[in-house]
Amino acid sequence: MSFFELKEPPRREDRLKACIADGAALGELACRRMRCCQPDGERTFTQNSICLLLPALGTMNSIPNSVVLMHGGLGCGSSSHGGNAAVRAGNNQRWGVVKDGTWLSTGLTETDVIGGGETKLAAAIIEADRRYKPAVIFVVASCVPGIIGDDVESIAEQVRSEVQAKILPVHCEGFKTKIWATAYDAVYHAIGRTLLPAAAEKNDAEKSVHTVNLMNMSSMGRGDEVELERLLKALKLDVNVFPVFADPENMRRMTQADLSVSTCPTHDDYMLNHLQEKYGIPFIIRHMPIGIENTGKWLRDVAGFFNIGDQAEELIAAEEAELYAALEPLKPMFAGKKAFVSAGEFRALSTAILLAELGFEVAGIRAFHHDEFAVVEYEKLIRLTGKDYPLNIANCQPFEEANLLKRLKPDVFLGHLNGNGTAAKLGITTHVIYNVGLQYVGYRGAYELARRLYRQLSNPRFNRSLSRFTHLPYQESWYKENPFKYIKVAGGETDE
């Protein structure tokens, strides 16, 4: 039975045996294929985490002509305010319109928790449709309805005849999973169950030729989309970008393509399997096109499917020659510099590979979780660097990261914007590893990242000065401990 026949997607802990806790040398973890990584009960002490609602909202708010209706407490969904700048910029870059995301809340109270919030949800769906006349209403179940038993699917079905919009129930009950990458499955599940079938029936005769579905589940900004479109169009291929900022009315094109290709296997496998099972569209999910080698492998895979390998080799050779020439004056700055990388698993590993290609010494990696898709990336890193260094699987545990950074003393730290504070307070040069306004992907992305790092390493004074006046909240005794002290291993003991 397809997962899409279920009301909600399975947890990644169950579907992929994904896990969020391990720490050791890269080679050791790669050799045992993460068998000791723990999906649940992962630490005897944990500092913090992230709810899967956060990445889900980033995608849903990007869909044009949509309303995101949060069913939960008023605070659930408030992160949409912080993410709205990216929504406005993305709409402007793709559609030439500066438009905010539209999100509402049923604002469940203590009374609703006791008596149930289904009546309030039904009224809110009808009002959202009347007020905004959207093409799509995402009805998002947060923790509260999951606990009290509100049936968002039944309510959506009950009011369906009273609204014009498509109603897409999305299950983001944060307490159900610690792998917040499950958020991507939740959004894809809603789109695949409700939106794509109607579009496919309506446009079954519009089968495209030589068209690639380019998956972007918040994997890259518009500049990176343009770079991959440029490379694919150089191979005479048409491109559909899906799902961020994709017009719901045009999502039918996803069901008519010849091939789907992932830009981040962590994000895309759930939908790629569905597109193949239901619509017969084959897919490629092997590499993330960050870095010189990975971009070439990514292009060769696509070209191999269409039997245009010779054209791809000509393109790759020309692009690499131009890139290597552009990088030549920058690389002396990177020689001997140590880098630490922190991000979602595939982005962290592919960025580490790019840093090694630029001449950095990779000193350590922190990945937010681990699943089967990254095994090949670990093997690439070991082959490319020929060294062992710490790998930390951690869903936002800054105390472990601080310990590692104190030991490793990297020259530069690449992490997400809200995760660079620990390194910055230690005086380490920091650079954001993902920002929708910057380029990271493809050959241009490799050059742009190198150029930005060159500028920052040329003048690292800001974070060095910052470290003189700010301090981390950990005792000196912690830095002498094993950074992975509180991680449980397969036998149930801590990793001391």
CSV table of C-alpha atoms in Angstrom, one decimal:
chain,number,residue,atom,x,y,z
A,1,MET,CA,0.0,0.0,0.0
A,2,SER,CA,1.3,3.5,-0.9
A,3,PHE,CA,2.0,5.8,2.0
A,4,PHE,CA,-0.2,8.4,0.2
A,5,GLU,CA,-3.3,6.3,0.9
A,6,LEU,CA,-2.8,7.1,4.6
A,7,LYS,CA,-4.1,10.2,6.3
A,8,GLU,CA,-0.6,11.2,7.3
A,9,PRO,CA,3.0,10.2,6.4
A,10,PRO,CA,4.9,7.8,8.7
A,11,ARG,CA,7.6,9.1,10.9
A,12,ARG,CA,11.1,9.0,9.4
A,13,GLU,CA,12.2,7.0,12.4
A,14,ASP,CA,10.0,4.3,11.1
A,15,ARG,CA,10.2,4.7,7.3
A,16,LEU,CA,13.9,5.4,7.0
A,17,LYS,CA,15.2,4.3,10.4
A,18,ALA,CA,16.5,7.9,10.6
A,19,CYS,CA,18.3,8.9,13.7
A,20,ILE,CA,19.5,12.0,15.5
A,21,ALA,CA,22.3,11.0,17.9
A,22,ASP,CA,25.8,9.7,17.3
A,23,GLY,CA,29.3,11.0,17.6
A,24,ALA,CA,32.7,9.5,16.6
A,25,ALA,CA,35.3,9.7,13.9
A,26,LEU,CA,34.0,10.0,10.3
A,27,GLY,CA,35.6,6.8,9.2
A,28,GLU,CA,34.3,4.8,12.1
A,29,LEU,CA,30.7,5.9,11.6
A,30,ALA,CA,30.9,5.4,7.8
A,31,CYS,CA,32.3,1.9,8.2
A,32,ARG,CA,29.6,0.7,10.6
A,33,ARG,CA,27.0,2.5,8.5
A,34,MET,CA,25.6,4.4,11.5
A,35,ARG,CA,24.3,1.2,13.1
A,36,CYS,CA,24.8,2.7,16.6
A,37,CYS,CA,22.8,5.8,15.8
A,38,GLN,CA,19.7,6.1,18.0
A,39,PRO,CA,16.3,7.2,16.7
A,40,ASP,CA,14.6,7.7,20.1
A,41,GLY,CA,15.8,8.2,23.6
A,42,GLU,CA,19.0,9.4,22.1
A,43,ARG,CA,20.7,11.3,24.9
A,44,THR,CA,20.7,11.2,28.7
A,45,PHE,CA,20.9,15.0,28.5
A,46,THR,CA,19.5,17.1,25.7
A,47,GLN,CA,19.6,20.9,25.4
A,48,ASN,CA,17.1,21.8,22.7
A,49,SER,CA,15.5,20.8,19.4
A,50,ILE,CA,13.3,22.1,16.6
A,51,CYS,CA,9.7,21.4,15.9
A,52,LEU,CA,8.9,20.0,12.4
A,53,LEU,CA,6.4,22.9,12.0
A,54,LEU,CA,9.2,25.3,11.3
A,55,PRO,CA,10.5,23.9,8.0
A,56,ALA,CA,7.0,23.0,6.9
A,57,LEU,CA,5.8,26.6,7.2
A,58,GLY,CA,8.7,27.8,5.2
A,59,THR,CA,7.5,25.7,2.2
A,60,MET,CA,3.7,26.3,2.7
A,61,ASN,CA,4.0,30.0,3.0
A,62,SER,CA,5.9,30.1,-0.3
A,63,ILE,CA,3.0,28.7,-2.4
A,64,PRO,CA,1.4,31.5,-4.4
A,65,ASN,CA,-2.3,32.1,-3.9
A,66,SER,CA,-2.5,30.0,-0.7
A,67,VAL,CA,-3.5,30.5,2.9
A,68,VAL,CA,-1.9,28.6,5.8
A,69,LEU,CA,-4.4,27.9,8.5
A,70,MET,CA,-2.8,26.8,11.7
A,71,HIS,CA,-5.1,24.7,13.9
A,72,GLY,CA,-3.6,25.2,17.3
A,73,GLY,CA,-2.5,27.7,19.9
A,74,LEU,CA,-1.9,31.2,18.8
A,75,GLY,CA,1.9,30.9,19.1
A,76,CYS,CA,2.1,28.0,16.7
A,77,GLY,CA,3.1,29.4,13.4
A,78,SER,CA,4.4,32.6,14.7
A,79,SER,CA,7.8,31.8,13.1
A,80,SER,CA,6.1,32.8,9.8
A,81,HIS,CA,6.7,36.4,10.8
A,82,GLY,CA,10.5,35.8,10.8
A,83,GLY,CA,10.3,33.9,7.5
A,84,ASN,CA,8.2,36.4,5.7
A,85,ALA,CA,11.1,38.3,4.2
A,86,ALA,CA,12.1,35.2,2.3
A,87,VAL,CA,8.5,34.8,1.1
A,88,ARG,CA,8.4,38.4,-0.2
A,89,ALA,CA,11.8,38.1,-1.9
A,90,GLY,CA,11.0,34.7,-3.4
A,91,ASN,CA,7.7,36.0,-4.9
A,92,ASN,CA,9.4,39.0,-6.3
A,93,GLN,CA,12.3,37.0,-7.9
A,94,ARG,CA,10.0,34.5,-9.5
A,95,TRP,CA,6.8,36.4,-10.2
A,96,GLY,CA,7.7,40.1,-10.0
A,97,VAL,CA,5.3,40.7,-7.2
A,98,VAL,CA,6.3,41.6,-3.6
A,99,LYS,CA,3.7,39.5,-1.7
A,100,ASP,CA,3.5,38.4,1.9
A,101,GLY,CA,2.7,34.9,3.0
A,102,THR,CA,-0.9,34.6,4.4
A,103,TRP,CA,-1.2,32.6,7.6
A,104,LEU,CA,-4.1,32.4,10.1
A,105,SER,CA,-4.7,30.6,13.4
A,106,THR,CA,-7.7,29.1,15.0
A,107,GLY,CA,-6.2,30.3,18.3
A,108,LEU,CA,-7.3,27.3,20.4
A,109,THR,CA,-7.9,28.2,24.0
A,110,GLU,CA,-8.0,26.1,27.2
A,111,THR,CA,-11.8,25.8,26.7
A,112,ASP,CA,-11.2,24.4,23.2
A,113,VAL,CA,-8.7,21.9,24.5
A,114,ILE,CA,-11.4,20.6,26.9
A,115,GLY,CA,-14.4,20.8,24.5
A,116,GLY,CA,-12.7,20.3,21.1
A,117,GLY,CA,-11.8,22.7,18.4
A,118,GLU,CA,-13.4,21.2,15.3
A,119,THR,CA,-16.3,23.7,15.1
A,120,LYS,CA,-13.8,26.5,15.3
A,121,LEU,CA,-11.7,24.9,12.6
A,122,ALA,CA,-14.7,24.5,10.2
A,123,ALA,CA,-15.7,28.1,10.6
A,124,ALA,CA,-12.1,29.3,10.0
A,125,ILE,CA,-11.8,27.3,6.8
A,126,ILE,CA,-15.0,28.9,5.4
A,127,GLU,CA,-13.9,32.3,6.5
A,128,ALA,CA,-10.4,32.0,5.0
A,129,ASP,CA,-12.0,31.0,1.7
A,130,ARG,CA,-14.5,33.9,1.8
A,131,ARG,CA,-11.9,36.5,2.8
A,132,TYR,CA,-8.9,35.6,0.6
A,133,LYS,CA,-10.3,33.5,-2.2
A,134,PRO,CA,-7.2,31.4,-2.4
A,135,ALA,CA,-6.5,28.4,-4.7
A,136,VAL,CA,-5.2,26.4,-1.7
A,137,ILE,CA,-5.9,26.3,2.0
A,138,PHE,CA,-3.3,24.3,4.0
A,139,VAL,CA,-5.0,23.2,7.2
A,140,VAL,CA,-2.1,22.5,9.6
A,141,ALA,CA,-2.6,20.2,12.6
A,142,SER,CA,-0.2,21.2,15.4
A,143,CYS,CA,0.3,19.5,18.7
A,144,VAL,CA,-2.9,20.4,20.4
A,145,PRO,CA,-5.4,18.8,17.9
A,146,GLY,CA,-3.1,15.8,17.8
A,147,ILE,CA,-3.4,15.4,21.6
A,148,ILE,CA,-7.1,16.1,22.0
A,149,GLY,CA,-8.1,14.1,18.9
A,150,ASP,CA,-9.5,16.8,16.5
A,151,ASP,CA,-10.0,15.1,13.1
A,152,VAL,CA,-8.8,17.7,10.6
A,153,GLU,CA,-9.3,15.4,7.7
A,154,SER,CA,-13.0,14.9,8.5
A,155,ILE,CA,-13.5,18.6,9.0
A,156,ALA,CA,-11.8,19.3,5.7
A,157,GLU,CA,-14.2,16.8,4.0
A,158,GLN,CA,-17.2,18.2,5.8
A,159,VAL,CA,-16.7,21.8,4.5
A,160,ARG,CA,-15.3,20.9,1.1
A,161,SER,CA,-18.5,21.7,-0.7
A,162,GLU,CA,-18.8,25.1,0.9
A,163,VAL,CA,-15.4,26.5,-0.3
A,164,GLN,CA,-13.8,27.1,-3.6
A,165,ALA,CA,-10.2,26.4,-2.5
A,166,LYS,CA,-8.6,23.0,-2.5
A,167,ILE,CA,-8.2,22.0,1.2
A,168,LEU,CA,-4.9,20.3,2.0
A,169,PRO,CA,-4.6,18.8,5.6
A,170,VAL,CA,-1.0,18.8,6.8
A,171,HIS,CA,0.0,16.9,9.9
A,172,CYS,CA,2.8,18.7,11.8
A,173,GLU,CA,2.2,17.4,15.3
A,174,GLY,CA,5.6,18.1,16.8
A,175,PHE,CA,5.4,15.6,19.6
A,176,LYS,CA,5.2,12.7,17.1
A,177,THR,CA,8.7,12.8,15.8
A,178,LYS,CA,12.2,14.1,16.7
A,179,ILE,CA,13.3,14.0,13.0
A,180,TRP,CA,12.0,17.3,11.8
A,181,ALA,CA,12.9,16.5,8.2
A,182,THR,CA,9.5,14.6,8.5
A,183,ALA,CA,8.1,18.1,7.8
A,184,TYR,CA,9.0,17.8,4.1
A,185,ASP,CA,7.1,14.5,3.9
A,186,ALA,CA,4.1,16.1,5.5
A,187,VAL,CA,3.9,18.9,3.0
A,188,TYR,CA,4.6,16.6,0.0
A,189,HIS,CA,1.9,14.2,1.4
A,190,ALA,CA,-0.7,16.9,1.4
A,191,ILE,CA,0.2,18.1,-2.1
A,192,GLY,CA,0.4,14.5,-3.5
A,193,ARG,CA,-2.9,13.4,-2.0
A,194,THR,CA,-5.1,16.3,-2.9
A,195,LEU,CA,-3.6,18.7,-5.4
A,196,LEU,CA,-1.7,16.6,-8.0
A,197,PRO,CA,-4.5,14.0,-8.6
A,198,ALA,CA,-7.0,16.7,-9.6
A,199,ALA,CA,-4.4,18.4,-11.8
A,200,ALA,CA,-3.4,15.2,-13.5
A,201,GLU,CA,-7.1,14.3,-14.3
A,202,LYS,CA,-7.7,17.7,-15.7
A,203,ASN,CA,-4.6,17.8,-18.0
A,204,ASP,CA,-3.9,14.2,-18.8
A,205,ALA,CA,-3.4,15.0,-22.5
A,206,GLU,CA,-0.5,17.5,-21.8
A,207,LYS,CA,2.4,15.0,-21.7
A,208,SER,CA,5.6,17.0,-22.0
A,209,VAL,CA,8.7,15.8,-23.9
A,210,HIS,CA,12.2,16.2,-22.5
A,211,THR,CA,11.1,17.9,-19.3
A,212,VAL,CA,12.7,17.6,-15.9
A,213,ASN,CA,11.1,18.1,-12.6
A,214,LEU,CA,13.7,20.0,-10.6
A,215,MET,CA,12.8,19.4,-6.9
A,216,ASN,CA,13.3,22.4,-4.6
A,217,MET,CA,11.8,21.7,-1.1
A,218,SER,CA,13.4,24.8,0.4
A,219,SER,CA,16.8,23.4,-0.8
A,220,MET,CA,17.9,26.6,-2.6
A,221,GLY,CA,17.0,30.2,-3.4
A,222,ARG,CA,16.1,31.6,-6.8
A,223,GLY,CA,19.7,32.3,-7.7
A,224,ASP,CA,20.5,28.6,-7.4
A,225,GLU,CA,17.4,27.6,-9.3
A,226,VAL,CA,18.6,29.8,-12.2
A,227,GLU,CA,22.0,28.2,-12.1
A,228,LEU,CA,20.5,24.7,-12.4
A,229,GLU,CA,18.0,25.8,-15.1
A,230,ARG,CA,20.9,27.3,-17.0
A,231,LEU,CA,22.8,24.0,-17.0
A,232,LEU,CA,19.8,21.9,-17.9
A,233,LYS,CA,18.7,24.2,-20.6
A,234,ALA,CA,22.2,24.0,-22.1
A,235,LEU,CA,21.4,20.3,-22.5
A,236,LYS,CA,18.2,21.3,-24.3
A,237,LEU,CA,15.9,20.3,-21.5
A,238,ASP,CA,12.8,22.0,-20.2
A,239,VAL,CA,12.5,22.5,-16.4
A,240,ASN,CA,9.7,22.5,-13.8
A,241,VAL,CA,10.7,23.8,-10.4
A,242,PHE,CA,8.6,22.3,-7.6
A,243,PRO,CA,7.2,22.9,-5.0
A,244,VAL,CA,8.4,26.2,-3.4
A,245,PHE,CA,6.8,29.2,-5.2
A,246,ALA,CA,5.2,26.9,-7.7
A,247,ASP,CA,1.7,28.1,-8.8
A,248,PRO,CA,-0.9,25.5,-7.6
A,249,GLU,CA,-2.7,25.8,-11.0
A,250,ASN,CA,0.5,24.8,-12.8
A,251,MET,CA,1.5,21.9,-10.6
A,252,ARG,CA,-0.2,19.6,-13.1
A,253,ARG,CA,3.1,19.8,-15.1
A,254,MET,CA,4.7,17.7,-12.4
A,255,THR,CA,2.7,14.7,-13.5
A,256,GLN,CA,3.7,15.1,-17.1
A,257,ALA,CA,7.5,15.2,-17.0
A,258,ASP,CA,9.9,12.6,-18.3
A,259,LEU,CA,12.2,12.7,-15.2
A,260,SER,CA,12.3,14.0,-11.7
A,261,VAL,CA,15.7,14.9,-10.2
A,262,SER,CA,16.5,15.7,-6.6
A,263,THR,CA,18.6,18.6,-5.4
A,264,CYS,CA,18.6,17.3,-1.9
A,265,PRO,CA,17.9,13.6,-1.2
A,266,THR,CA,17.0,14.4,2.4
A,267,HIS,CA,14.1,16.5,1.2
A,268,ASP,CA,12.8,14.7,-1.9
A,269,ASP,CA,12.6,10.9,-1.7
A,270,TYR,CA,9.1,10.8,-0.4
A,271,MET,CA,7.6,12.7,-3.3
A,272,LEU,CA,9.9,11.2,-5.9
A,273,ASN,CA,8.7,7.7,-5.0
A,274,HIS,CA,5.1,8.8,-5.3
A,275,LEU,CA,5.6,10.4,-8.7
A,276,GLN,CA,7.0,7.2,-9.9
A,277,GLU,CA,4.4,4.9,-8.4
A,278,LYS,CA,1.4,6.9,-9.4
A,279,TYR,CA,2.4,8.7,-12.6
A,280,GLY,CA,5.3,6.5,-13.9
A,281,ILE,CA,7.9,9.3,-13.7
A,282,PRO,CA,11.4,7.9,-13.0
A,283,PHE,CA,13.7,9.8,-10.7
A,284,ILE,CA,17.4,10.4,-9.8
A,285,ILE,CA,18.3,11.0,-6.2
A,286,ARG,CA,22.0,10.4,-5.9
A,287,HIS,CA,23.8,13.7,-5.5
A,288,MET,CA,23.3,17.3,-4.3
A,289,PRO,CA,24.8,19.6,-6.9
A,290,ILE,CA,27.0,21.6,-4.4
A,291,GLY,CA,30.7,21.4,-5.3
A,292,ILE,CA,32.6,20.7,-8.5
A,293,GLU,CA,32.6,16.9,-8.5
A,294,ASN,CA,29.0,16.6,-7.2
A,295,THR,CA,27.7,19.1,-9.9
A,296,GLY,CA,29.4,17.1,-12.6
A,297,LYS,CA,28.0,13.8,-11.3
A,298,TRP,CA,24.5,15.3,-11.0
A,299,LEU,CA,24.6,16.5,-14.6
A,300,ARG,CA,26.0,13.2,-15.9
A,301,ASP,CA,23.1,11.3,-14.2
A,302,VAL,CA,20.5,13.5,-15.9
A,303,ALA,CA,22.3,13.4,-19.3
A,304,GLY,CA,22.6,9.6,-19.0
A,305,PHE,CA,18.9,9.2,-18.7
A,306,PHE,CA,18.3,11.2,-21.9
A,307,ASN,CA,21.3,9.6,-23.8
A,308,ILE,CA,23.1,12.9,-24.2
A,309,GLY,CA,26.3,12.1,-22.4
A,310,ASP,CA,28.6,13.7,-25.0
A,311,GLN,CA,26.8,17.0,-24.7
A,312,ALA,CA,27.1,16.9,-21.0
A,313,GLU,CA,30.8,16.1,-21.0
A,314,GLU,CA,31.4,19.1,-23.3
A,315,LEU,CA,29.4,21.3,-20.9
A,316,ILE,CA,31.1,20.0,-17.8
A,317,ALA,CA,34.6,20.5,-19.3
A,318,ALA,CA,33.9,24.1,-20.3
A,319,GLU,CA,32.3,25.0,-17.0
A,320,GLU,CA,35.1,23.4,-14.9
A,321,ALA,CA,37.8,25.1,-16.9
A,322,GLU,CA,36.2,28.5,-16.4
A,323,LEU,CA,35.6,27.8,-12.7
A,324,TYR,CA,39.2,26.6,-11.9
A,325,ALA,CA,40.6,29.7,-13.6
A,326,ALA,CA,38.3,31.9,-11.5
A,327,LEU,CA,39.3,30.1,-8.3
A,328,GLU,CA,43.0,30.2,-8.8
A,329,PRO,CA,43.6,33.6,-7.2
A,330,LEU,CA,41.4,32.7,-4.2
A,331,LYS,CA,42.7,29.3,-3.2
A,332,PRO,CA,46.0,30.4,-1.6
A,333,MET,CA,43.9,32.1,1.1
A,334,PHE,CA,42.3,28.7,1.9
A,335,ALA,CA,45.4,26.6,2.1
A,336,GLY,CA,45.9,25.2,5.6
A,337,LYS,CA,42.7,26.7,6.9
A,338,LYS,CA,40.4,24.4,8.9
A,339,ALA,CA,36.6,24.4,8.4
A,340,PHE,CA,33.8,23.1,10.5
A,341,VAL,CA,30.4,22.5,8.8
A,342,SER,CA,26.9,22.3,10.5
A,343,ALA,CA,23.6,21.8,8.6
A,344,GLY,CA,21.2,19.2,7.4
A,345,GLU,CA,23.1,16.0,6.6
A,346,PHE,CA,23.3,16.3,2.8
A,347,ARG,CA,24.0,20.0,2.8
A,348,ALA,CA,26.7,19.6,5.4
A,349,LEU,CA,28.4,16.7,3.6
A,350,SER,CA,28.2,18.2,0.1
A,351,THR,CA,29.5,21.6,1.4
A,352,ALA,CA,32.3,19.8,3.2
A,353,ILE,CA,33.3,18.2,-0.1
A,354,LEU,CA,33.3,21.6,-1.8
A,355,LEU,CA,35.5,23.1,1.0
A,356,ALA,CA,38.0,20.2,0.5
A,357,GLU,CA,38.0,20.9,-3.2
A,358,LEU,CA,38.8,24.6,-2.5
A,359,GLY,CA,41.8,23.6,-0.4
A,360,PHE,CA,40.3,23.8,3.1
A,361,GLU,CA,41.1,21.1,5.7
A,362,VAL,CA,37.7,19.8,6.9
A,363,ALA,CA,38.0,19.7,10.7
A,364,GLY,CA,34.6,18.4,11.7
A,365,ILE,CA,31.0,18.0,10.7
A,366,ARG,CA,27.7,18.3,12.5
A,367,ALA,CA,24.6,16.8,10.7
A,368,PHE,CA,21.1,17.3,12.1
A,369,HIS,CA,20.1,13.7,11.4
A,370,HIS,CA,21.2,10.6,9.5
A,371,ASP,CA,19.5,8.4,7.0
A,372,GLU,CA,20.5,5.9,4.3
A,373,PHE,CA,20.8,8.4,1.5
A,374,ALA,CA,24.0,10.0,2.9
A,375,VAL,CA,26.2,6.8,3.0
A,376,VAL,CA,27.7,7.6,-0.5
A,377,GLU,CA,28.6,11.1,0.7
A,378,TYR,CA,30.6,9.8,3.7
A,379,GLU,CA,32.5,7.6,1.3
A,380,LYS,CA,33.3,10.5,-1.0
A,381,LEU,CA,34.6,12.6,1.9
A,382,ILE,CA,36.9,9.8,3.1
A,383,ARG,CA,38.2,9.3,-0.4
A,384,LEU,CA,38.7,13.0,-1.0
A,385,THR,CA,40.2,14.1,2.3
A,386,GLY,CA,42.0,10.9,3.3
A,387,LYS,CA,41.6,11.9,6.9
A,388,ASP,CA,39.5,11.2,9.9
A,389,TYR,CA,37.7,13.9,11.9
A,390,PRO,CA,34.7,14.1,14.2
A,391,LEU,CA,31.2,13.7,13.0
A,392,ASN,CA,28.4,14.7,15.3
A,393,ILE,CA,24.8,13.7,14.5
A,394,ALA,CA,22.8,16.2,16.6
A,395,ASN,CA,19.4,17.8,16.3
A,396,CYS,CA,20.7,21.2,17.6
A,397,GLN,CA,22.8,20.4,20.7
A,398,PRO,CA,25.0,23.5,21.0
A,399,PHE,CA,26.8,22.2,24.1
A,400,GLU,CA,28.3,19.3,22.0
A,401,GLU,CA,29.2,21.7,19.3
A,402,ALA,CA,30.9,24.2,21.7
A,403,ASN,CA,33.0,21.3,23.1
A,404,LEU,CA,34.1,20.2,19.6
A,405,LEU,CA,34.9,23.8,18.4
A,406,LYS,CA,37.1,24.4,21.5
A,407,ARG,CA,39.0,21.2,20.7
A,408,LEU,CA,39.3,21.6,16.9
A,409,LYS,CA,39.8,25.4,16.7
A,410,PRO,CA,38.6,25.8,13.1
A,411,ASP,CA,39.4,29.0,11.2
A,412,VAL,CA,35.9,29.1,9.7
A,413,PHE,CA,32.5,27.8,10.7
A,414,LEU,CA,29.6,27.3,8.2
A,415,GLY,CA,26.2,26.9,9.7
A,416,HIS,CA,22.7,28.1,9.5
A,417,LEU,CA,22.0,31.7,10.4
A,418,ASN,CA,20.4,30.9,13.7
A,419,GLY,CA,23.1,28.4,14.5
A,420,ASN,CA,26.3,30.4,14.1
A,421,GLY,CA,26.2,32.1,17.5
A,422,THR,CA,28.2,29.5,19.3
A,423,ALA,CA,31.1,29.7,16.9
A,424,ALA,CA,30.9,33.5,16.7
A,425,LYS,CA,31.2,33.8,20.5
A,426,LEU,CA,34.3,31.7,20.4
A,427,GLY,CA,35.9,34.2,17.9
A,428,ILE,CA,35.6,31.9,14.9
A,429,THR,CA,34.8,33.4,11.5
A,430,THR,CA,31.3,32.3,10.5
A,431,HIS,CA,29.5,32.1,7.2
A,432,VAL,CA,25.9,31.2,6.6
A,433,ILE,CA,25.6,27.8,4.9
A,434,TYR,CA,22.1,28.5,3.4
A,435,ASN,CA,20.4,31.7,2.5
A,436,VAL,CA,17.8,32.2,-0.2
A,437,GLY,CA,19.5,35.4,-1.3
A,438,LEU,CA,22.9,33.8,-1.9
A,439,GLN,CA,24.3,31.2,-4.3
A,440,TYR,CA,25.7,27.8,-3.3
A,441,VAL,CA,24.7,25.4,-6.1
A,442,GLY,CA,26.3,24.4,-9.3
A,443,TYR,CA,29.5,26.0,-10.7
A,444,ARG,CA,28.5,29.6,-10.1
A,445,GLY,CA,27.5,28.6,-6.5
A,446,ALA,CA,31.0,27.1,-5.9
A,447,TYR,CA,32.7,30.3,-7.1
A,448,GLU,CA,30.3,32.6,-5.1
A,449,LEU,CA,30.9,30.7,-1.9
A,450,ALA,CA,34.6,30.8,-2.4
A,451,ARG,CA,34.5,34.5,-3.1
A,452,ARG,CA,32.5,35.2,0.1
A,453,LEU,CA,34.8,33.1,2.2
A,454,TYR,CA,37.8,34.8,0.8
A,455,ARG,CA,36.4,38.2,1.8
A,456,GLN,CA,35.5,37.0,5.3
A,457,LEU,CA,38.8,35.3,6.0
A,458,SER,CA,40.6,38.4,4.7
A,459,ASN,CA,39.1,40.4,7.7
A,460,PRO,CA,38.1,38.1,10.6
A,461,ARG,CA,38.2,40.8,13.2
A,462,PHE,CA,34.5,41.1,14.0
A,463,ASN,CA,34.0,37.7,15.6
A,464,ARG,CA,37.4,37.9,17.3
A,465,SER,CA,36.3,41.2,18.9
A,466,LEU,CA,33.0,39.7,19.8
A,467,SER,CA,34.6,36.8,21.7
A,468,ARG,CA,36.3,39.4,24.0
A,469,PHE,CA,32.9,40.6,25.3
A,470,THR,CA,30.6,37.5,25.1
A,471,HIS,CA,30.8,34.1,26.8
A,472,LEU,CA,29.2,30.8,26.4
A,473,PRO,CA,27.2,29.4,29.4
A,474,TYR,CA,29.3,26.3,29.9
A,475,GLN,CA,31.8,25.6,32.7
A,476,GLU,CA,35.4,25.0,31.8
A,477,SER,CA,35.1,21.5,33.1
A,478,TRP,CA,32.7,20.6,30.3
A,479,TYR,CA,35.3,21.3,27.6
A,480,LYS,CA,37.5,18.6,29.2
A,481,GLU,CA,34.8,16.0,28.9
A,482,ASN,CA,34.1,13.7,25.9
A,483,PRO,CA,31.8,15.8,23.7
A,484,PHE,CA,29.6,12.8,23.1
A,485,LYS,CA,29.4,11.8,26.7
A,486,TYR,CA,25.6,12.0,26.9
A,487,ILE,CA,24.8,10.1,23.7
A,488,LYS,CA,23.4,6.6,24.1
A,489,VAL,CA,24.9,3.8,22.0
A,490,ALA,CA,23.2,0.7,20.7
A,491,GLY,CA,23.8,-1.2,23.9
A,492,GLY,CA,22.0,1.4,26.0
A,493,GLU,CA,25.0,2.9,27.7
A,494,THR,CA,26.3,6.4,27.2
A,495,ASP,CA,29.3,7.0,24.9
A,496,GLU,CA,32.0,7.7,27.4
